[in-house]
């Protein structure tokens, strides 16, 4: 669809050239002597500069790529020749990344990503999460760099993949989000190391998992012999990978300390929250107890 001009190194001579002739892939496209004779395939889209021998061609198509040669006979001089090669490219469009539809499981499944676009691609670059993608470990690429193979997929293969396709006249980018199901793994329970009777305790269970794991809890009362004090087991299950993992968390009992100094020391050592409230409740408890005894 574009245009190109082949410019010779000749300056306009004192006397016009005897003849100027251009060939394309060794087929004559225009010859100029006293008249111009133009090949039918190039008629209405070719222009010759008779004074320098330069040629301009427009409405280019892929059929126009190849070797162009010029032959010029100056007045009273020997024939001059020149040659060049033209590459014609289609503007790239409709870039996409395709991948076989499948549910991918880390360590088991394999897949591939193929970059495609309308037009002739000269170069393909792959990017993952904003960084260049390198063929390492479980990742290989095809000879033309158009396809990335992941075998087997890993949890770190999750993310956004971009492919940048280009040729000398255009470039396009396509994106694809790859989901690899994995886990649960790195399961942990977050909560206090100890708790006093009568206080509320919150235990939070987490695990790395795609899709998010479902959690179940189990409390072992036999080992402790006291309600709520003992081992809490959290089990995370991934319904896609079929895997599960567990972790045990122990909550031990802090005996109620009846001495104000001991409570203060505990606050400083443990850096417990709401220590002022604990002291306040301590005094209220004992004042009410004393009042009840006096009334009795």
PDB file of C-alpha atoms in Angstrom:
ATOM      1  CA  UNK A   1       0.000   0.000   0.000  1.00  0.00           C
ATOM      2  CA  UNK A   2       3.007   2.344   0.323  1.00  0.00           C
ATOM      3  CA  UNK A   3       5.401   3.798  -2.222  1.00  0.00           C
ATOM      4  CA  UNK A   4       9.145   3.641  -2.856  1.00  0.00           C
ATOM      5  CA  UNK A   5      11.625   5.612  -4.920  1.00  0.00           C
ATOM      6  CA  UNK A   6      14.833   4.129  -6.364  1.00  0.00           C
ATOM      7  CA  UNK A   7      17.251   7.039  -6.736  1.00  0.00           C
ATOM      8  CA  UNK A   8      20.371   6.724  -8.898  1.00  0.00           C
ATOM      9  CA  UNK A   9      23.680   8.444  -8.188  1.00  0.00           C
ATOM     10  CA  UNK A  10      23.636  10.179 -11.576  1.00  0.00           C
ATOM     11  CA  UNK A  11      23.235  13.898 -12.140  1.00  0.00           C
ATOM     12  CA  UNK A  12      21.231  15.219 -15.085  1.00  0.00           C
ATOM     13  CA  UNK A  13      23.596  15.096 -18.094  1.00  0.00           C
ATOM     14  CA  UNK A  14      24.201  17.877 -20.582  1.00  0.00           C
ATOM     15  CA  UNK A  15      22.465  15.784 -23.200  1.00  0.00           C
ATOM     16  CA  UNK A  16      19.533  13.425 -22.453  1.00  0.00           C
ATOM     17  CA  UNK A  17      20.265   9.752 -21.971  1.00  0.00           C
ATOM     18  CA  UNK A  18      19.878   7.650 -25.069  1.00  0.00           C
ATOM     19  CA  UNK A  19      17.842   5.090 -23.119  1.00  0.00           C
ATOM     20  CA  UNK A  20      16.804   4.151 -19.562  1.00  0.00           C
ATOM     21  CA  UNK A  21      15.537   0.662 -18.816  1.00  0.00           C
ATOM     22  CA  UNK A  22      14.330  -0.933 -15.535  1.00  0.00           C
ATOM     23  CA  UNK A  23      13.717  -4.638 -14.895  1.00  0.00           C
ATOM     24  CA  UNK A  24      12.050  -6.421 -11.988  1.00  0.00           C
ATOM     25  CA  UNK A  25      13.266  -9.955 -11.303  1.00  0.00           C
ATOM     26  CA  UNK A  26      14.793  -9.774 -14.795  1.00  0.00           C
ATOM     27  CA  UNK A  27      11.473  -8.880 -16.433  1.00  0.00           C
ATOM     28  CA  UNK A  28      11.350  -5.493 -18.155  1.00  0.00           C
ATOM     29  CA  UNK A  29       8.946  -3.064 -16.481  1.00  0.00           C
ATOM     30  CA  UNK A  30       9.763   0.168 -18.311  1.00  0.00           C
ATOM     31  CA  UNK A  31      12.028   1.244 -21.159  1.00  0.00           C
ATOM     32  CA  UNK A  32      12.394   4.869 -22.160  1.00  0.00           C
ATOM     33  CA  UNK A  33      13.943   6.049 -25.399  1.00  0.00           C
ATOM     34  CA  UNK A  34      12.028   8.558 -27.443  1.00  0.00           C
ATOM     35  CA  UNK A  35       8.879   6.997 -25.946  1.00  0.00           C
ATOM     36  CA  UNK A  36       8.096   5.068 -22.754  1.00  0.00           C
ATOM     37  CA  UNK A  37       7.105   1.414 -22.909  1.00  0.00           C
ATOM     38  CA  UNK A  38       5.619   0.191 -19.593  1.00  0.00           C
ATOM     39  CA  UNK A  39       4.785  -3.344 -18.497  1.00  0.00           C
ATOM     40  CA  UNK A  40       1.029  -3.872 -18.042  1.00  0.00           C
ATOM     41  CA  UNK A  41       1.454  -4.988 -14.393  1.00  0.00           C
ATOM     42  CA  UNK A  42       3.070  -1.641 -13.534  1.00  0.00           C
ATOM     43  CA  UNK A  43       1.008   0.704 -15.657  1.00  0.00           C
ATOM     44  CA  UNK A  44      -0.561   3.623 -13.737  1.00  0.00           C
ATOM     45  CA  UNK A  45       1.625   3.019 -10.670  1.00  0.00           C
ATOM     46  CA  UNK A  46       5.140   3.734 -11.959  1.00  0.00           C
ATOM     47  CA  UNK A  47       7.032   6.934 -12.712  1.00  0.00           C
ATOM     48  CA  UNK A  48      10.444   7.419 -14.347  1.00  0.00           C
ATOM     49  CA  UNK A  49      12.700  10.439 -13.920  1.00  0.00           C
ATOM     50  CA  UNK A  50      14.240  10.641 -17.392  1.00  0.00           C
ATOM     51  CA  UNK A  51      16.991  13.071 -16.344  1.00  0.00           C
ATOM     52  CA  UNK A  52      18.508  10.893 -13.564  1.00  0.00           C
ATOM     53  CA  UNK A  53      17.048   7.477 -14.359  1.00  0.00           C
ATOM     54  CA  UNK A  54      15.356   7.282 -10.909  1.00  0.00           C
ATOM     55  CA  UNK A  55      12.208   5.174 -10.598  1.00  0.00           C
ATOM     56  CA  UNK A  56       9.208   5.613  -8.296  1.00  0.00           C
ATOM     57  CA  UNK A  57       6.661   2.869  -7.627  1.00  0.00           C
ATOM     58  CA  UNK A  58       3.452   3.156  -5.580  1.00  0.00           C
ATOM     59  CA  UNK A  59       0.515   1.062  -4.418  1.00  0.00           C
ATOM     60  CA  UNK A  60       3.023  -1.597  -3.408  1.00  0.00           C
ATOM     61  CA  UNK A  61       2.061  -5.215  -2.807  1.00  0.00           C
ATOM     62  CA  UNK A  62       3.934  -8.320  -1.736  1.00  0.00           C
ATOM     63  CA  UNK A  63       4.291  -9.148  -5.423  1.00  0.00           C
ATOM     64  CA  UNK A  64       6.626  -6.147  -5.770  1.00  0.00           C
ATOM     65  CA  UNK A  65       9.400  -7.443  -3.540  1.00  0.00           C
ATOM     66  CA  UNK A  66      12.481  -8.657  -5.352  1.00  0.00           C
ATOM     67  CA  UNK A  67      15.436  -7.411  -7.412  1.00  0.00           C
ATOM     68  CA  UNK A  68      15.284  -4.197  -9.432  1.00  0.00           C
ATOM     69  CA  UNK A  69      17.951  -3.407 -12.053  1.00  0.00           C
ATOM     70  CA  UNK A  70      18.545  -0.278 -14.103  1.00  0.00           C
ATOM     71  CA  UNK A  71      20.455   0.074 -17.373  1.00  0.00           C
ATOM     72  CA  UNK A  72      21.295   3.554 -18.660  1.00  0.00           C
ATOM     73  CA  UNK A  73      23.016   4.445 -21.930  1.00  0.00           C
ATOM     74  CA  UNK A  74      24.354   8.024 -21.823  1.00  0.00           C
ATOM     75  CA  UNK A  75      24.851  10.032 -24.988  1.00  0.00           C
ATOM     76  CA  UNK A  76      28.256   9.131 -26.351  1.00  0.00           C
ATOM     77  CA  UNK A  77      29.250   6.940 -23.357  1.00  0.00           C
ATOM     78  CA  UNK A  78      29.241   3.349 -22.197  1.00  0.00           C
ATOM     79  CA  UNK A  79      26.224   1.664 -20.577  1.00  0.00           C
ATOM     80  CA  UNK A  80      25.778   2.174 -16.806  1.00  0.00           C
ATOM     81  CA  UNK A  81      24.098  -0.387 -14.565  1.00  0.00           C
ATOM     82  CA  UNK A  82      22.817  -0.573 -10.997  1.00  0.00           C
ATOM     83  CA  UNK A  83      20.765  -2.921  -8.873  1.00  0.00           C
ATOM     84  CA  UNK A  84      18.870  -3.009  -5.571  1.00  0.00           C
ATOM     85  CA  UNK A  85      16.527  -5.332  -3.681  1.00  0.00           C
ATOM     86  CA  UNK A  86      13.147  -4.312  -2.287  1.00  0.00           C
ATOM     87  CA  UNK A  87      11.440  -5.973   0.685  1.00  0.00           C
ATOM     88  CA  UNK A  88       7.719  -5.313   1.085  1.00  0.00           C
ATOM     89  CA  UNK A  89       5.967  -5.827   4.416  1.00  0.00           C
ATOM     90  CA  UNK A  90       2.330  -5.959   5.390  1.00  0.00           C
ATOM     91  CA  UNK A  91       1.364  -3.786   8.377  1.00  0.00           C
ATOM     92  CA  UNK A  92       0.834  -6.096  11.337  1.00  0.00           C
ATOM     93  CA  UNK A  93      -2.618  -6.335  12.904  1.00  0.00           C
ATOM     94  CA  UNK A  94      -4.808  -8.573  15.052  1.00  0.00           C
ATOM     95  CA  UNK A  95      -1.994  -9.899  17.256  1.00  0.00           C
ATOM     96  CA  UNK A  96      -3.089 -12.706  19.611  1.00  0.00           C
ATOM     97  CA  UNK A  97      -1.640 -15.325  21.949  1.00  0.00           C
ATOM     98  CA  UNK A  98      -3.291 -18.732  21.697  1.00  0.00           C
ATOM     99  CA  UNK A  99      -3.014 -21.611  24.156  1.00  0.00           C
ATOM    100  CA  UNK A 100      -4.704 -25.039  24.296  1.00  0.00           C
ATOM    101  CA  UNK A 101      -7.757 -24.897  26.591  1.00  0.00           C
ATOM    102  CA  UNK A 102      -6.958 -26.940  29.679  1.00  0.00           C
ATOM    103  CA  UNK A 103      -6.987 -26.890  33.469  1.00  0.00           C
ATOM    104  CA  UNK A 104      -3.309 -26.654  34.398  1.00  0.00           C
ATOM    105  CA  UNK A 105      -1.902 -28.228  37.562  1.00  0.00           C
ATOM    106  CA  UNK A 106       1.603 -27.416  38.755  1.00  0.00           C
ATOM    107  CA  UNK A 107       4.133 -30.198  38.302  1.00  0.00           C
ATOM    108  CA  UNK A 108       1.741 -32.285  36.187  1.00  0.00           C
ATOM    109  CA  UNK A 109       0.335 -30.360  33.206  1.00  0.00           C
ATOM    110  CA  UNK A 110       2.119 -28.925  30.167  1.00  0.00           C
ATOM    111  CA  UNK A 111       1.049 -26.185  27.775  1.00  0.00           C
ATOM    112  CA  UNK A 112       2.277 -23.787  25.109  1.00  0.00           C
ATOM    113  CA  UNK A 113       1.688 -20.180  24.110  1.00  0.00           C
ATOM    114  CA  UNK A 114       1.764 -19.218  20.418  1.00  0.00           C
ATOM    115  CA  UNK A 115       1.982 -15.643  19.183  1.00  0.00           C
ATOM    116  CA  UNK A 116       0.144 -14.873  15.947  1.00  0.00           C
ATOM    117  CA  UNK A 117      -0.605 -11.764  13.908  1.00  0.00           C
ATOM    118  CA  UNK A 118      -1.923 -10.773  10.492  1.00  0.00           C
ATOM    119  CA  UNK A 119       1.013  -9.731   8.317  1.00  0.00           C
ATOM    120  CA  UNK A 120       4.587 -10.944   7.907  1.00  0.00           C
ATOM    121  CA  UNK A 121       6.385 -11.117  11.258  1.00  0.00           C
ATOM    122  CA  UNK A 122      10.114 -10.406  11.315  1.00  0.00           C
ATOM    123  CA  UNK A 123      10.749 -10.509  15.067  1.00  0.00           C
ATOM    124  CA  UNK A 124       8.964 -11.877  18.146  1.00  0.00           C
ATOM    125  CA  UNK A 125       9.786 -10.961  21.752  1.00  0.00           C
ATOM    126  CA  UNK A 126       8.232 -12.510  24.883  1.00  0.00           C
ATOM    127  CA  UNK A 127       7.664 -10.689  28.173  1.00  0.00           C
ATOM    128  CA  UNK A 128       6.300 -12.052  31.466  1.00  0.00           C
ATOM    129  CA  UNK A 129       5.015  -9.700  34.144  1.00  0.00           C
ATOM    130  CA  UNK A 130       6.926  -6.823  32.573  1.00  0.00           C
ATOM    131  CA  UNK A 131      10.297  -8.610  32.290  1.00  0.00           C
ATOM    132  CA  UNK A 132      11.903 -10.402  29.298  1.00  0.00           C
ATOM    133  CA  UNK A 133      11.101 -14.128  29.289  1.00  0.00           C
ATOM    134  CA  UNK A 134      14.163 -16.383  29.104  1.00  0.00           C
ATOM    135  CA  UNK A 135      14.243 -20.105  28.197  1.00  0.00           C
ATOM    136  CA  UNK A 136      15.207 -21.646  31.560  1.00  0.00           C
ATOM    137  CA  UNK A 137      14.288 -24.757  33.522  1.00  0.00           C
ATOM    138  CA  UNK A 138      10.871 -25.851  32.221  1.00  0.00           C
ATOM    139  CA  UNK A 139      10.606 -23.162  29.507  1.00  0.00           C
ATOM    140  CA  UNK A 140      11.688 -23.646  25.874  1.00  0.00           C
ATOM    141  CA  UNK A 141      10.901 -21.724  22.692  1.00  0.00           C
ATOM    142  CA  UNK A 142      10.486 -22.679  19.034  1.00  0.00           C
ATOM    143  CA  UNK A 143      13.154 -21.901  16.443  1.00  0.00           C
ATOM    144  CA  UNK A 144      11.214 -18.870  15.169  1.00  0.00           C
ATOM    145  CA  UNK A 145      10.489 -17.715  18.750  1.00  0.00           C
ATOM    146  CA  UNK A 146       6.778 -17.736  18.006  1.00  0.00           C
ATOM    147  CA  UNK A 147       5.846 -20.480  20.511  1.00  0.00           C
ATOM    148  CA  UNK A 148       6.756 -20.862  24.190  1.00  0.00           C
ATOM    149  CA  UNK A 149       6.591 -24.362  25.691  1.00  0.00           C
ATOM    150  CA  UNK A 150       6.088 -24.899  29.453  1.00  0.00           C
ATOM    151  CA  UNK A 151       6.593 -28.493  30.570  1.00  0.00           C
ATOM    152  CA  UNK A 152       5.600 -29.108  33.229  1.00  0.00           C
ATOM    153  CA  UNK A 153       4.028 -25.872  34.409  1.00  0.00           C
ATOM    154  CA  UNK A 154       5.033 -24.546  37.845  1.00  0.00           C
ATOM    155  CA  UNK A 155       3.347 -22.200  40.302  1.00  0.00           C
ATOM    156  CA  UNK A 156       5.779 -19.423  39.316  1.00  0.00           C
ATOM    157  CA  UNK A 157       4.493 -19.671  35.715  1.00  0.00           C
ATOM    158  CA  UNK A 158       1.301 -17.890  36.777  1.00  0.00           C
ATOM    159  CA  UNK A 159       1.061 -14.377  35.373  1.00  0.00           C
ATOM    160  CA  UNK A 160       0.627 -12.181  32.326  1.00  0.00           C
ATOM    161  CA  UNK A 161       2.494 -13.023  29.139  1.00  0.00           C
ATOM    162  CA  UNK A 162       3.018 -10.435  26.381  1.00  0.00           C
ATOM    163  CA  UNK A 163       4.376 -11.036  22.907  1.00  0.00           C
ATOM    164  CA  UNK A 164       5.698  -8.162  20.801  1.00  0.00           C
ATOM    165  CA  UNK A 165       5.710  -8.897  17.078  1.00  0.00           C
ATOM    166  CA  UNK A 166       7.309  -6.505  14.634  1.00  0.00           C
ATOM    167  CA  UNK A 167       8.600  -5.935  11.122  1.00  0.00           C
ATOM    168  CA  UNK A 168      10.441  -2.903   9.711  1.00  0.00           C
ATOM    169  CA  UNK A 169       7.202  -0.983   9.193  1.00  0.00           C
ATOM    170  CA  UNK A 170       4.984  -1.878  12.187  1.00  0.00           C
ATOM    171  CA  UNK A 171       4.645  -3.650  15.522  1.00  0.00           C
ATOM    172  CA  UNK A 172       1.847  -5.087  17.642  1.00  0.00           C
ATOM    173  CA  UNK A 173       1.501  -6.494  21.179  1.00  0.00           C
ATOM    174  CA  UNK A 174      -0.755  -9.272  22.481  1.00  0.00           C
ATOM    175  CA  UNK A 175      -1.375 -10.370  26.098  1.00  0.00           C
ATOM    176  CA  UNK A 176      -2.461 -13.595  27.753  1.00  0.00           C
ATOM    177  CA  UNK A 177      -3.052 -14.404  31.417  1.00  0.00           C
ATOM    178  CA  UNK A 178      -1.892 -17.918  32.342  1.00  0.00           C
ATOM    179  CA  UNK A 179      -3.434 -19.635  35.369  1.00  0.00           C
ATOM    180  CA  UNK A 180      -1.622 -22.583  36.952  1.00  0.00           C
ATOM    181  CA  UNK A 181      -3.455 -24.318  39.792  1.00  0.00           C
ATOM    182  CA  UNK A 182      -1.204 -25.248  42.694  1.00  0.00           C
ATOM    183  CA  UNK A 183      -1.118 -25.838  46.430  1.00  0.00           C
ATOM    184  CA  UNK A 184      -2.072 -25.609  49.104  1.00  0.00           C
ATOM    185  CA  UNK A 185       1.443 -24.891  50.345  1.00  0.00           C
ATOM    186  CA  UNK A 186       3.182 -22.707  52.926  1.00  0.00           C
ATOM    187  CA  UNK A 187       0.217 -23.201  55.250  1.00  0.00           C
ATOM    188  CA  UNK A 188       0.398 -21.324  58.566  1.00  0.00           C
ATOM    189  CA  UNK A 189      -1.719 -20.271  61.538  1.00  0.00           C
ATOM    190  CA  UNK A 190      -1.494 -16.794  62.990  1.00  0.00           C
ATOM    191  CA  UNK A 191      -2.607 -16.189  66.560  1.00  0.00           C
ATOM    192  CA  UNK A 192      -1.445 -15.549  70.136  1.00  0.00           C
ATOM    193  CA  UNK A 193       0.992 -17.926  71.775  1.00  0.00           C
ATOM    194  CA  UNK A 194      -1.039 -17.985  74.972  1.00  0.00           C
ATOM    195  CA  UNK A 195      -4.408 -16.805  76.286  1.00  0.00           C
ATOM    196  CA  UNK A 196      -6.156 -16.223  79.595  1.00  0.00           C
ATOM    197  CA  UNK A 197      -9.450 -17.866  80.456  1.00  0.00           C
ATOM    198  CA  UNK A 198     -12.452 -15.756  79.566  1.00  0.00           C
ATOM    199  CA  UNK A 199     -10.691 -13.931  76.721  1.00  0.00           C
ATOM    200  CA  UNK A 200     -11.526 -14.209  73.035  1.00  0.00           C
ATOM    201  CA  UNK A 201      -8.799 -15.675  70.828  1.00  0.00           C
ATOM    202  CA  UNK A 202      -8.722 -15.447  67.035  1.00  0.00           C
ATOM    203  CA  UNK A 203      -6.722 -17.942  64.986  1.00  0.00           C
ATOM    204  CA  UNK A 204      -6.219 -17.185  61.289  1.00  0.00           C
ATOM    205  CA  UNK A 205      -5.203 -19.905  58.852  1.00  0.00           C
ATOM    206  CA  UNK A 206      -3.612 -19.071  55.475  1.00  0.00           C
ATOM    207  CA  UNK A 207      -2.025 -20.970  52.589  1.00  0.00           C
ATOM    208  CA  UNK A 208      -0.644 -20.257  49.124  1.00  0.00           C
ATOM    209  CA  UNK A 209      -3.091 -21.808  46.685  1.00  0.00           C
ATOM    210  CA  UNK A 210      -4.753 -21.285  43.287  1.00  0.00           C
ATOM    211  CA  UNK A 211      -7.687 -21.501  43.421  1.00  0.00           C
ATOM    212  CA  UNK A 212      -8.013 -20.320  47.044  1.00  0.00           C
ATOM    213  CA  UNK A 213      -8.016 -23.252  49.457  1.00  0.00           C
ATOM    214  CA  UNK A 214     -10.957 -24.250  51.619  1.00  0.00           C
ATOM    215  CA  UNK A 215     -10.175 -24.619  55.322  1.00  0.00           C
ATOM    216  CA  UNK A 216     -11.352 -27.033  57.999  1.00  0.00           C
ATOM    217  CA  UNK A 217     -10.473 -26.929  61.719  1.00  0.00           C
ATOM    218  CA  UNK A 218      -9.973 -29.694  64.281  1.00  0.00           C
ATOM    219  CA  UNK A 219      -9.464 -29.241  68.041  1.00  0.00           C
ATOM    220  CA  UNK A 220      -7.793 -31.925  70.101  1.00  0.00           C
ATOM    221  CA  UNK A 221      -9.256 -31.772  73.574  1.00  0.00           C
ATOM    222  CA  UNK A 222      -7.772 -35.048  74.794  1.00  0.00           C
ATOM    223  CA  UNK A 223      -4.170 -33.841  75.085  1.00  0.00           C
ATOM    224  CA  UNK A 224      -4.973 -30.831  77.301  1.00  0.00           C
ATOM    225  CA  UNK A 225      -7.951 -31.879  79.354  1.00  0.00           C
ATOM    226  CA  UNK A 226      -9.238 -28.277  79.417  1.00  0.00           C
ATOM    227  CA  UNK A 227     -11.812 -26.656  77.171  1.00  0.00           C
ATOM    228  CA  UNK A 228     -10.317 -24.530  74.360  1.00  0.00           C
ATOM    229  CA  UNK A 229      -6.730 -25.002  75.551  1.00  0.00           C
ATOM    230  CA  UNK A 230      -4.727 -27.343  73.345  1.00  0.00           C
ATOM    231  CA  UNK A 231      -3.798 -28.100  69.754  1.00  0.00           C
ATOM    232  CA  UNK A 232      -5.735 -26.575  66.871  1.00  0.00           C
ATOM    233  CA  UNK A 233      -5.245 -28.209  63.480  1.00  0.00           C
ATOM    234  CA  UNK A 234      -6.004 -26.312  60.273  1.00  0.00           C
ATOM    235  CA  UNK A 235      -6.303 -28.283  57.037  1.00  0.00           C
ATOM    236  CA  UNK A 236      -6.258 -26.494  53.666  1.00  0.00           C
ATOM    237  CA  UNK A 237      -7.670 -28.253  50.601  1.00  0.00           C
ATOM    238  CA  UNK A 238      -7.420 -27.329  46.904  1.00  0.00           C
ATOM    239  CA  UNK A 239     -10.425 -28.743  45.071  1.00  0.00           C
ATOM    240  CA  UNK A 240      -8.692 -28.488  41.674  1.00  0.00           C
ATOM    241  CA  UNK A 241      -5.282 -29.989  42.422  1.00  0.00           C
ATOM    242  CA  UNK A 242      -6.769 -32.475  44.894  1.00  0.00           C
ATOM    243  CA  UNK A 243      -3.965 -31.676  47.365  1.00  0.00           C
ATOM    244  CA  UNK A 244      -4.282 -30.827  51.044  1.00  0.00           C
ATOM    245  CA  UNK A 245      -1.923 -29.726  53.801  1.00  0.00           C
ATOM    246  CA  UNK A 246      -2.231 -29.274  57.565  1.00  0.00           C
ATOM    247  CA  UNK A 247      -0.612 -27.318  60.359  1.00  0.00           C
ATOM    248  CA  UNK A 248      -0.975 -27.586  64.140  1.00  0.00           C
ATOM    249  CA  UNK A 249      -1.123 -24.590  66.489  1.00  0.00           C
ATOM    250  CA  UNK A 250      -0.954 -24.840  70.283  1.00  0.00           C
ATOM    251  CA  UNK A 251      -2.785 -22.453  72.569  1.00  0.00           C
ATOM    252  CA  UNK A 252      -1.576 -22.699  76.174  1.00  0.00           C
ATOM    253  CA  UNK A 253      -3.254 -21.289  79.303  1.00  0.00           C
ATOM    254  CA  UNK A 254      -2.018 -18.314  81.311  1.00  0.00           C
ATOM    255  CA  UNK A 255      -3.050 -18.738  84.937  1.00  0.00           C
ATOM    256  CA  UNK A 256      -4.787 -15.709  86.463  1.00  0.00           C
ATOM    257  CA  UNK A 257      -2.212 -13.698  88.399  1.00  0.00           C
ATOM    258  CA  UNK A 258      -3.630 -12.089  91.518  1.00  0.00           C
ATOM    259  CA  UNK A 259      -0.860  -9.667  92.264  1.00  0.00           C
ATOM    260  CA  UNK A 260      -0.843  -6.224  90.663  1.00  0.00           C
ATOM    261  CA  UNK A 261       2.946  -6.139  90.384  1.00  0.00           C
ATOM    262  CA  UNK A 262       2.938  -9.461  88.579  1.00  0.00           C
ATOM    263  CA  UNK A 263       0.361  -8.148  86.093  1.00  0.00           C
ATOM    264  CA  UNK A 264       2.521  -5.071  85.468  1.00  0.00           C
ATOM    265  CA  UNK A 265       5.606  -7.213  84.921  1.00  0.00           C
ATOM    266  CA  UNK A 266       3.662  -9.457  82.540  1.00  0.00           C
ATOM    267  CA  UNK A 267       2.565  -6.417  80.554  1.00  0.00           C
ATOM    268  CA  UNK A 268       6.135  -5.214  80.159  1.00  0.00           C
ATOM    269  CA  UNK A 269       7.564  -8.594  79.252  1.00  0.00           C
ATOM    270  CA  UNK A 270       4.823  -9.784  76.930  1.00  0.00           C
ATOM    271  CA  UNK A 271       3.902  -6.319  75.663  1.00  0.00           C
ATOM    272  CA  UNK A 272       0.258  -7.400  75.870  1.00  0.00           C
ATOM    273  CA  UNK A 273      -2.426  -5.068  74.576  1.00  0.00           C
ATOM    274  CA  UNK A 274      -5.115  -3.620  76.873  1.00  0.00           C
ATOM    275  CA  UNK A 275      -2.928  -3.913  79.989  1.00  0.00           C
ATOM    276  CA  UNK A 276      -4.563  -0.834  81.521  1.00  0.00           C
ATOM    277  CA  UNK A 277      -7.951  -2.471  81.030  1.00  0.00           C
ATOM    278  CA  UNK A 278      -6.676  -5.654  82.694  1.00  0.00           C
ATOM    279  CA  UNK A 279      -5.568  -3.722  85.767  1.00  0.00           C
ATOM    280  CA  UNK A 280      -8.867  -1.827  85.869  1.00  0.00           C
ATOM    281  CA  UNK A 281     -10.876  -5.050  85.714  1.00  0.00           C
ATOM    282  CA  UNK A 282      -8.629  -6.543  88.384  1.00  0.00           C
ATOM    283  CA  UNK A 283      -9.456  -3.748  90.830  1.00  0.00           C
ATOM    284  CA  UNK A 284     -13.190  -3.758  89.986  1.00  0.00           C
ATOM    285  CA  UNK A 285     -13.332  -7.513  90.501  1.00  0.00           C
ATOM    286  CA  UNK A 286     -11.768  -7.317  93.952  1.00  0.00           C
ATOM    287  CA  UNK A 287     -13.787  -4.242  95.069  1.00  0.00           C
ATOM    288  CA  UNK A 288     -17.021  -6.002  94.142  1.00  0.00           C
ATOM    289  CA  UNK A 289     -15.885  -9.162  95.916  1.00  0.00           C
ATOM    290  CA  UNK A 290     -15.046  -7.170  99.051  1.00  0.00           C
ATOM    291  CA  UNK A 291     -18.388  -5.340  98.950  1.00  0.00           C
ATOM    292  CA  UNK A 292     -20.275  -8.615  98.670  1.00  0.00           C
ATOM    293  CA  UNK A 293     -18.403  -9.997 101.661  1.00  0.00           C
ATOM    294  CA  UNK A 294     -19.223  -6.903 103.761  1.00  0.00           C
ATOM    295  CA  UNK A 295     -22.911  -7.108 102.887  1.00  0.00           C
ATOM    296  CA  UNK A 296     -22.965 -10.790 103.795  1.00  0.00           C
TER     297      UNK A 296
END
